[in-house]
Coordinates of C-alpha atoms and ligand atoms in Angstrom, one line a residue:
M340 CA -0.3 1.0 -9.8
Q341 CA -1.6 -1.1 -6.9
R342 CA -1.6 0.5 -4.0
P343 CA 1.5 -1.2 -2.1
A344 CA 0.3 -3.8 0.6
F345 CA 1.0 -2.5 3.6
Y346 CA -1.8 0.0 3.7
T347 CA -4.6 -1.8 5.4
E348 CA -7.9 -2.0 4.0
S349 CA -9.9 0.4 5.6
T350 CA -13.6 0.0 6.8
M351 CA -15.9 2.5 5.4
S352 CA -17.5 2.9 9.4
S353 CA -20.4 5.9 9.1
Q354 CA -18.8 8.4 12.1
T355 CA -20.1 8.9 15.2
Q356 CA -18.7 13.0 14.5
I357 CA -19.1 13.8 17.8
R358 CA -16.0 16.0 19.0
T359 CA -15.8 17.0 22.6
R360 CA -12.2 16.2 23.3
S361 CA -11.6 18.4 19.7
Q362 CA -13.3 21.2 21.5
A363 CA -11.5 20.5 25.6
L364 CA -8.5 20.6 23.4
Q365 CA -9.0 24.0 21.4
Q366 CA -10.1 25.6 24.5
R367 CA -6.7 24.6 25.9
A368 CA -4.8 25.5 23.0
E369 CA -6.4 28.9 22.9
R370 CA -5.0 29.7 26.3
Y371 CA -1.5 29.7 24.9
F372 CA -2.1 30.4 21.1
P373 CA -3.4 33.0 19.4
G374 CA -6.7 31.8 18.2
G375 CA -5.5 27.9 19.6
V376 CA -3.3 27.1 16.4
N377 CA 0.3 27.9 15.0
S378 CA -1.3 28.5 11.6
P379 CA -4.2 31.0 11.0
V380 CA -5.9 28.8 8.4
R381 CA -6.0 25.8 10.9
A382 CA -8.5 27.1 13.0
F383 CA -11.2 26.7 10.0
R384 CA -12.1 30.5 10.6
A385 CA -13.3 30.4 6.4
V386 CA -15.9 27.5 6.8
G387 CA -17.0 28.2 10.7
G388 CA -16.7 25.5 11.9
A389 CA -14.5 23.8 15.2
P390 CA -11.6 22.3 13.5
P391 CA -10.4 18.1 14.8
F392 CA -7.4 17.7 16.7
I393 CA -6.0 14.4 14.4
E394 CA -4.2 11.7 17.0
S395 CA -2.3 9.8 14.1
A396 CA -2.8 9.4 10.2
A397 CA -2.0 6.4 8.2
G398 CA -1.8 6.4 4.5
A399 CA -5.2 8.6 3.4
W400 CA -6.8 8.6 6.3
L401 CA -6.6 11.0 9.3
T402 CA -8.1 9.5 13.0
D403 CA -8.9 12.5 15.2
V404 CA -8.7 12.3 19.0
D405 CA -12.5 11.4 19.8
G406 CA -11.8 8.8 16.9
N407 CA -13.6 9.9 13.8
R408 CA -12.1 9.3 10.7
Y409 CA -11.7 11.3 7.8
I410 CA -10.3 10.4 4.2
D411 CA -7.1 13.4 3.6
Y412 CA -7.3 16.1 0.9
F413 CA -5.1 18.3 2.2
G414 CA -2.4 16.3 3.2
S415 CA -0.6 18.3 5.9
W416 CA -0.6 21.1 3.2
G417 CA 0.9 19.2 0.3
P418 CA 3.8 17.2 2.1
M419 CA 2.1 14.2 2.4
I420 CA 2.0 12.9 -1.2
L421 CA 3.6 9.4 0.1
G422 CA 0.5 9.3 2.2
H423 CA 0.7 9.8 5.6
A424 CA 3.9 7.2 8.2
F425 CA 4.8 5.7 4.7
P426 CA 7.4 3.2 6.0
P427 CA 10.1 3.7 4.2
V428 CA 10.1 7.7 5.6
V429 CA 9.5 6.0 8.9
E430 CA 12.2 3.8 8.9
A431 CA 14.5 6.6 7.1
I432 CA 13.9 9.2 10.3
E433 CA 14.9 7.0 13.0
R434 CA 17.5 5.8 11.8
A435 CA 18.7 9.0 11.3
A436 CA 17.2 9.5 14.9
R437 CA 19.4 7.4 16.5
N438 CA 22.8 9.0 15.0
S439 CA 21.7 12.5 17.1
A440 CA 18.8 14.8 15.7
S441 CA 21.5 17.9 15.0
F442 CA 25.0 18.7 14.4
G443 CA 25.5 21.8 12.8
A444 CA 27.7 20.3 11.1
S445 CA 28.0 19.2 7.0
T446 CA 27.3 15.7 6.4
A447 CA 26.9 13.9 3.1
A448 CA 22.9 13.0 3.3
E449 CA 22.9 17.2 2.7
A450 CA 24.4 16.5 -0.8
D451 CA 22.4 13.3 -1.7
L452 CA 19.4 15.0 -1.2
A453 CA 20.2 18.1 -3.2
E454 CA 21.8 15.5 -6.1
R455 CA 17.7 14.0 -6.7
V456 CA 16.2 17.6 -6.3
V457 CA 19.0 18.8 -9.0
A458 CA 17.7 15.6 -10.8
C459 CA 14.3 16.4 -10.8
F460 CA 14.7 20.4 -11.2
P461 CA 17.5 21.4 -14.2
A462 CA 17.4 24.4 -13.4
I463 CA 19.3 24.0 -9.8
Q464 CA 22.8 23.9 -10.4
K465 CA 23.5 25.0 -7.0
L466 CA 21.0 25.5 -3.5
R467 CA 20.5 26.3 -0.1
F468 CA 18.5 24.0 2.0
V469 CA 16.9 26.3 4.5
S470 CA 13.4 24.8 7.1
S471 CA 10.1 26.4 5.2
G472 CA 9.0 28.0 2.0
T473 CA 8.9 31.2 3.8
E474 CA 12.7 31.2 4.2
A475 CA 13.4 29.7 0.8
T476 CA 11.3 33.0 -0.7
M477 CA 12.6 35.7 1.5
S478 CA 16.2 34.6 0.7
A479 CA 15.9 33.9 -3.2
I480 CA 14.8 37.8 -3.6
R481 CA 17.3 39.0 -1.6
L482 CA 19.7 37.0 -3.8
A483 CA 18.0 38.6 -6.7
R484 CA 18.5 42.0 -5.7
A485 CA 21.5 41.6 -5.0
A486 CA 22.1 40.2 -8.4
T487 CA 20.5 42.7 -10.2
G488 CA 21.1 45.7 -7.6
R489 CA 17.6 46.8 -8.4
K490 CA 15.0 47.2 -5.8
I491 CA 11.4 46.5 -7.2
I492 CA 9.6 42.6 -7.5
I493 CA 6.6 41.8 -9.4
K494 CA 4.3 39.8 -7.9
F495 CA 1.3 38.0 -8.6
E496 CA -2.1 38.5 -6.6
G497 CA -3.2 36.0 -5.0
C498 CA 0.1 34.6 -5.2
Y499 CA 1.1 33.2 -1.9
H500 CA 5.2 32.8 -1.3
G501 CA 5.5 32.4 2.7
H502 CA 5.1 35.6 5.4
A503 CA 7.9 37.5 4.7
D504 CA 7.3 41.6 5.1
G505 CA 8.0 42.2 1.3
L506 CA 5.8 38.8 -0.2
L507 CA 2.1 39.6 1.7
V508 CA 1.4 42.3 -0.9
K509 CA -1.5 41.4 -3.0
A510 CA -2.3 44.8 -4.7
G511 CA -6.3 45.9 -4.0
S512 CA -8.4 46.2 -7.2
G513 CA -8.2 50.0 -7.0
V514 CA -4.2 50.2 -6.7
A515 CA -2.7 49.3 -10.0
T516 CA 0.7 50.1 -9.2
F517 CA 1.8 50.6 -6.3
G518 CA 1.4 47.6 -3.3
I519 CA -0.2 48.3 -0.3
P520 CA 0.2 46.3 3.3
G521 CA -1.3 42.9 2.7
S522 CA -0.8 42.4 6.9
A523 CA -0.6 45.1 9.6
G524 CA 3.0 45.4 10.2
V525 CA 4.6 45.8 7.3
P526 CA 5.8 48.9 7.0
E527 CA 4.3 51.2 3.3
E528 CA 8.4 51.7 1.9
V529 CA 8.5 48.1 2.1
A530 CA 5.5 47.2 0.4
H531 CA 6.0 49.8 -2.1
L532 CA 8.4 48.0 -3.6
T533 CA 6.6 44.8 -4.3
H534 CA 4.0 44.9 -7.4
A535 CA 1.5 42.9 -7.2
L536 CA 0.2 42.2 -11.0
P537 CA -3.1 40.6 -12.1
Y538 CA -2.1 36.4 -13.4
N539 CA -2.2 35.4 -16.8
D540 CA -2.0 38.9 -17.8
I541 CA 1.1 39.3 -19.6
A542 CA 0.4 42.7 -20.8
A543 CA 0.1 43.9 -17.2
V544 CA 3.3 42.3 -16.4
E545 CA 5.0 44.4 -20.3
A546 CA 3.7 47.6 -18.3
A547 CA 5.3 47.7 -15.1
F548 CA 8.4 46.8 -16.8
D549 CA 7.8 49.9 -19.4
A550 CA 7.0 52.0 -16.1
H551 CA 9.9 50.7 -14.3
P552 CA 12.8 50.3 -16.8
D553 CA 16.1 48.7 -15.5
E554 CA 13.9 48.7 -11.7
I555 CA 12.4 45.6 -11.1
A556 CA 15.0 42.5 -9.5
A557 CA 12.7 39.6 -10.1
V558 CA 9.7 38.6 -11.1
I559 CA 8.4 35.6 -8.8
L560 CA 4.7 33.5 -9.6
E561 CA 3.5 30.2 -8.5
P562 CA 4.2 28.4 -12.3
V563 CA -0.2 26.7 -11.4
V564 CA -1.6 28.6 -8.7
G565 CA -2.1 26.9 -5.3
N566 CA -3.0 29.3 -3.1
A567 CA -6.1 31.1 -4.3
G568 CA -7.7 27.9 -5.1
C569 CA -6.1 26.0 -7.8
I570 CA -5.3 28.3 -11.4
P571 CA -3.3 27.1 -13.9
P572 CA -1.5 29.1 -16.3
A573 CA -2.8 29.8 -19.5
P574 CA -0.8 28.8 -22.7
G575 CA 2.7 30.5 -23.4
Y576 CA 2.0 32.2 -19.7
L577 CA 5.2 31.4 -18.3
A578 CA 7.6 30.8 -21.4
G579 CA 6.5 35.3 -21.6
L580 CA 7.3 35.6 -18.4
R581 CA 11.0 34.0 -19.2
A582 CA 11.1 36.0 -22.2
I583 CA 10.4 39.5 -20.4
T584 CA 12.5 39.0 -17.8
A585 CA 15.4 37.1 -19.8
R586 CA 15.2 40.7 -22.0
E587 CA 15.0 43.0 -19.4
G588 CA 18.1 41.8 -16.8
A589 CA 15.5 40.4 -14.4
L590 CA 15.4 37.2 -12.8
L591 CA 12.4 34.9 -12.7
I592 CA 11.8 33.4 -9.6
V593 CA 9.4 30.3 -9.8
D594 CA 7.9 29.6 -6.8
E595 CA 7.4 25.4 -7.3
V596 CA 7.1 25.0 -3.0
M597 CA 3.6 23.3 -3.8
T598 CA 4.4 22.2 -7.1
G599 CA 7.7 20.7 -7.1
F600 CA 7.3 17.3 -6.9
R601 CA 3.1 17.1 -7.5
V602 CA 1.9 18.3 -10.8
A603 CA 5.1 16.4 -12.2
L604 CA 8.3 15.1 -10.6
G605 CA 10.0 18.3 -11.7
G606 CA 7.1 20.7 -11.2
A607 CA 5.9 22.9 -13.1
L608 CA 9.0 23.9 -15.2
E609 CA 8.9 20.2 -16.0
L610 CA 4.8 20.1 -17.2
H611 CA 5.6 23.5 -19.0
G612 CA 9.3 22.9 -20.6
V613 CA 10.5 26.7 -18.8
D614 CA 13.7 27.7 -17.6
A615 CA 13.7 29.9 -14.5
D616 CA 16.7 31.5 -13.1
L617 CA 15.6 30.8 -9.3
V618 CA 13.7 27.8 -8.1
T619 CA 12.2 27.6 -4.2
L620 CA 10.6 24.5 -2.9
G621 CA 9.2 23.1 0.4
K622 CA 6.5 21.1 1.1
I623 CA 7.0 17.9 -0.6
V624 CA 11.4 17.6 -0.2
G625 CA 11.2 17.4 3.2
G626 CA 9.0 14.3 3.5
G627 CA 6.6 16.4 6.3
L628 CA 10.3 17.0 7.9
P629 CA 10.6 21.4 7.8
V630 CA 12.9 21.6 4.5
G631 CA 12.5 24.2 2.0
V632 CA 14.9 25.0 -0.8
F633 CA 16.6 27.8 -2.9
G634 CA 18.2 27.5 -6.8
G635 CA 19.5 28.1 -9.4
K636 CA 21.8 29.1 -11.6
R637 CA 25.7 28.8 -10.4
V638 CA 25.8 32.5 -10.8
F639 CA 23.6 33.7 -8.7
M640 CA 24.1 31.2 -5.8
D641 CA 27.3 31.8 -5.7
L642 CA 27.1 35.6 -4.5
L643 CA 25.7 33.8 -1.1
A644 CA 28.5 34.0 1.9
P645 CA 30.5 32.4 2.2
L646 CA 31.8 32.7 -1.5
G647 CA 29.7 36.2 -2.2
P648 CA 27.9 39.1 -0.4
V649 CA 24.6 38.1 0.5
Y650 CA 23.8 36.2 3.7
Q651 CA 21.7 33.6 5.1
A652 CA 22.2 30.8 7.5
G653 CA 20.2 28.3 9.5
T654 CA 21.3 26.4 13.0
L655 CA 18.7 23.6 11.6
S656 CA 19.2 23.9 7.8
G657 CA 19.9 20.4 6.2
N658 CA 19.1 19.1 9.4
P659 CA 19.5 15.1 9.3
L660 CA 16.4 14.3 10.1
A661 CA 14.7 16.5 7.9
M662 CA 17.0 15.6 4.7
A663 CA 16.4 11.5 5.8
A664 CA 12.6 12.0 5.2
G665 CA 13.2 13.8 2.0
I666 CA 16.0 11.4 0.3
A667 CA 13.4 8.8 1.5
T668 CA 10.7 10.8 -0.3
L669 CA 12.4 12.0 -3.5
S670 CA 14.1 8.4 -3.7
Y671 CA 10.7 7.1 -4.0
L672 CA 9.0 9.2 -6.4
Q673 CA 11.8 9.2 -8.6
E674 CA 12.4 5.5 -8.8
H675 CA 8.1 4.5 -9.3
E676 CA 7.5 8.1 -10.6
G677 CA 6.5 6.2 -14.3
E678 CA 3.5 5.0 -12.1
I679 CA 2.9 6.9 -9.5
Y680 CA 2.3 10.7 -11.5
P681 CA -0.4 8.5 -13.7
K682 CA -1.8 6.9 -11.4
L683 CA -2.0 10.4 -9.5
E684 CA -3.9 11.9 -12.8
A685 CA -6.5 9.2 -13.0
T686 CA -7.3 9.2 -9.4
S687 CA -7.7 12.6 -8.9
R688 CA -9.1 13.2 -12.7
A689 CA -11.5 10.2 -11.0
V690 CA -12.5 12.1 -7.7
A691 CA -12.0 15.5 -8.7
E692 CA -14.6 15.3 -11.9
G693 CA -16.8 12.8 -10.2
V694 CA -17.7 15.4 -7.5
A695 CA -18.2 18.1 -9.8
A696 CA -20.6 15.8 -11.3
E697 CA -22.7 15.4 -8.3
A698 CA -22.8 19.0 -8.3
A699 CA -24.4 19.2 -11.8
S700 CA -26.9 16.4 -10.8
A701 CA -28.0 18.8 -7.7
G702 CA -27.9 22.1 -9.9
I703 CA -24.8 23.9 -8.3
P704 CA -22.6 25.6 -10.8
L705 CA -19.2 24.7 -10.2
T706 CA -16.1 25.7 -11.9
L707 CA -13.1 23.0 -11.5
N708 CA -9.7 24.1 -12.0
R709 CA -7.2 20.8 -11.8
V710 CA -3.6 20.6 -12.9
G711 CA -2.4 16.7 -12.6
A712 CA -2.9 16.3 -8.1
M713 CA -4.1 19.7 -6.9
W714 CA -7.5 20.8 -7.9
T715 CA -10.5 23.3 -6.4
W716 CA -14.4 23.2 -6.7
F717 CA -14.8 26.9 -7.2
F718 CA -18.5 28.0 -6.8
T719 CA -19.1 29.8 -9.2
P720 CA -20.1 28.7 -12.5
D721 CA -17.8 31.2 -14.3
P722 CA -13.9 30.8 -15.7
V723 CA -11.3 30.6 -13.1
T724 CA -8.0 32.1 -14.7
N725 CA -6.7 34.9 -11.9
Y726 CA -7.8 35.6 -8.0
D727 CA -10.1 37.7 -9.2
E728 CA -12.1 35.7 -10.5
A729 CA -12.0 33.3 -7.8
A730 CA -12.8 35.9 -5.1
K731 CA -16.6 35.7 -7.3
S732 CA -17.0 32.0 -5.3
D733 CA -19.9 31.6 -2.7
T734 CA -17.9 30.9 -0.3
V735 CA -20.7 30.8 2.1
A736 CA -22.0 27.9 -0.1
F737 CA -18.5 26.5 -0.2
G738 CA -18.7 26.5 3.5
R739 CA -21.4 24.5 4.0
F740 CA -20.2 21.9 1.9
H741 CA -17.4 21.8 3.5
N742 CA -18.9 21.0 6.9
A743 CA -21.4 18.2 5.3
M744 CA -18.0 17.2 3.8
L745 CA -16.2 17.2 7.5
N746 CA -19.1 15.4 9.2
A747 CA -19.1 13.0 6.4
G748 CA -15.5 11.6 7.1
I749 CA -13.8 13.2 4.2
W750 CA -11.5 16.0 5.2
L751 CA -11.3 19.0 2.7
P752 CA -8.9 22.0 2.7
P753 CA -11.1 24.1 4.5
S754 CA -11.3 27.5 2.6
Q755 CA -12.4 28.1 -0.7
F756 CA -8.6 29.4 -1.7
E757 CA -6.6 26.4 -1.5
A758 CA -6.5 23.6 -3.7
A759 CA -6.7 19.7 -3.0
F760 CA -4.2 17.7 -2.6
I761 CA -4.9 13.3 -3.4
G762 CA -1.4 11.3 -2.7
I763 CA -0.8 7.7 -4.1
A764 CA -2.4 5.9 -1.0
H765 CA -5.8 7.0 -2.1
G766 CA -7.4 4.1 -3.9
E767 CA -10.9 3.6 -5.2
E768 CA -12.5 2.6 -1.7
E769 CA -11.6 6.5 -1.1
I770 CA -12.9 8.1 -4.3
A771 CA -15.7 6.3 -4.2
A772 CA -16.6 7.5 -0.9
T773 CA -16.1 10.7 -1.9
I774 CA -18.4 10.5 -3.9
A775 CA -21.2 8.9 -2.7
A776 CA -20.5 11.8 0.4
A777 CA -20.1 15.1 -1.9
R778 CA -24.0 13.7 -3.4
E779 CA -25.6 14.1 0.0
A780 CA -23.3 17.2 0.9
F781 CA -24.5 19.6 -1.9
K782 CA -27.7 18.8 -0.4
A783 CA -26.7 20.4 2.4
V784 CA -25.3 23.6 0.4
L785 CA -28.8 24.1 -1.0
V786 CA -30.6 24.0 2.4
Ligands
PLP460 C1 3.6 26.6 1.8 C2 4.1 27.8 0.8 C3 4.9 28.8 0.8 C4 5.3 28.9 2.4 O1 6.2 27.4 2.8 P1 6.0 27.4 4.5 O2 6.9 25.9 4.5 O3 4.6 27.5 4.6 O4 6.1 28.1 4.9 C5 5.9 29.5 -0.2 N1 5.0 29.5 -1.1 C6 3.8 28.5 -2.1 C7 3.6 28.3 -3.3 C8 3.4 27.4 -1.0 O5 2.2 27.3 -1.2

């Protein structure tokens, strides 16, 4: 697929990487925001750097306030699969804004976007729009508890489902059964209802159901993990979870906030041909504006108020600007599905494997995990199939690599435990520049 013509050809000018304006803005931001940020990972603490402040972005390129340019491999943590300032999305938002930013009453756009979501995700018969992935998973869990009359939730170590109390649990290695709080401020009584099990281990799930018959409301997972770095599900794992939950009368909640519309138009469910009771979406579905979705089987969704007893609401849910951006994004993906996903597979493979090959030549052991347009270079020689294995990575080496890449104008996610993303605006030039930068960056890792 050709790059759409409106992407201006980039000039691969060498970076000056003076960041004096970013540094001044960071100092100002620290007066107002804890850590200077409105979401913790943006502070770059995991890689020890000072975060550049962004002024603008177009296609695959970010420009910071000091005029440095970066090839973007985090895409606003996932949403920007069509590239930044994609004209159809910008125009849709502009058009919607002229009719007022919000009404708090129903619009046709909500059902327009819903039709597209349902077309991509057959597991979703009915849905609700919310304003973030956090809200989506939080609401899905409330619904699962109401539907089953049970309290316990099973999640998996290393999976992130937003920052609701009951989901900030990742049982430490010594705590096999009962959850321990993953954040201060989460009451033990809440954390105890969440059991965190190792990913890709069906036997652990069977054991949990044996230990707690008729007490487990739902199993929630990332169908391809992104939030511990990229970890694919083992063959048969998703189908196995589907079979166990169906047998035990628990709901399977598949959290496709990251993977939906990324690993395939219909997410990991399409890729693996499995069904779910509830699905959560976010990121791409809003085209860069704040949108989350929870949806699934009609019998569960109809438990929501005003039809049923489960309360859930949102002042800005289904916001017209957000719906417009989502419609523009999904319609482009749907209309060009046959070109876009093979292209993303090819470009992500080229850059992910190209960089891994440079590491091999430099004698640096890396494990590459990739599923379509998301991947992670783990700085470990061993396979990574769960969180404990990911945690063996050399995060100091990753930090050096990240800093060297940033200075060379390549913006990678600022943690070893995040997935890198590519979008349709990345072309051969960006990929070649990235591989060349990695060749130099690996020298810095060895120092
Ligand atoms: C990003 C993410 C969330 C949280 O979404 P927010 O919009 O940041 O609240 C939930 N689940 C997964 C899998 C995610 O990647």
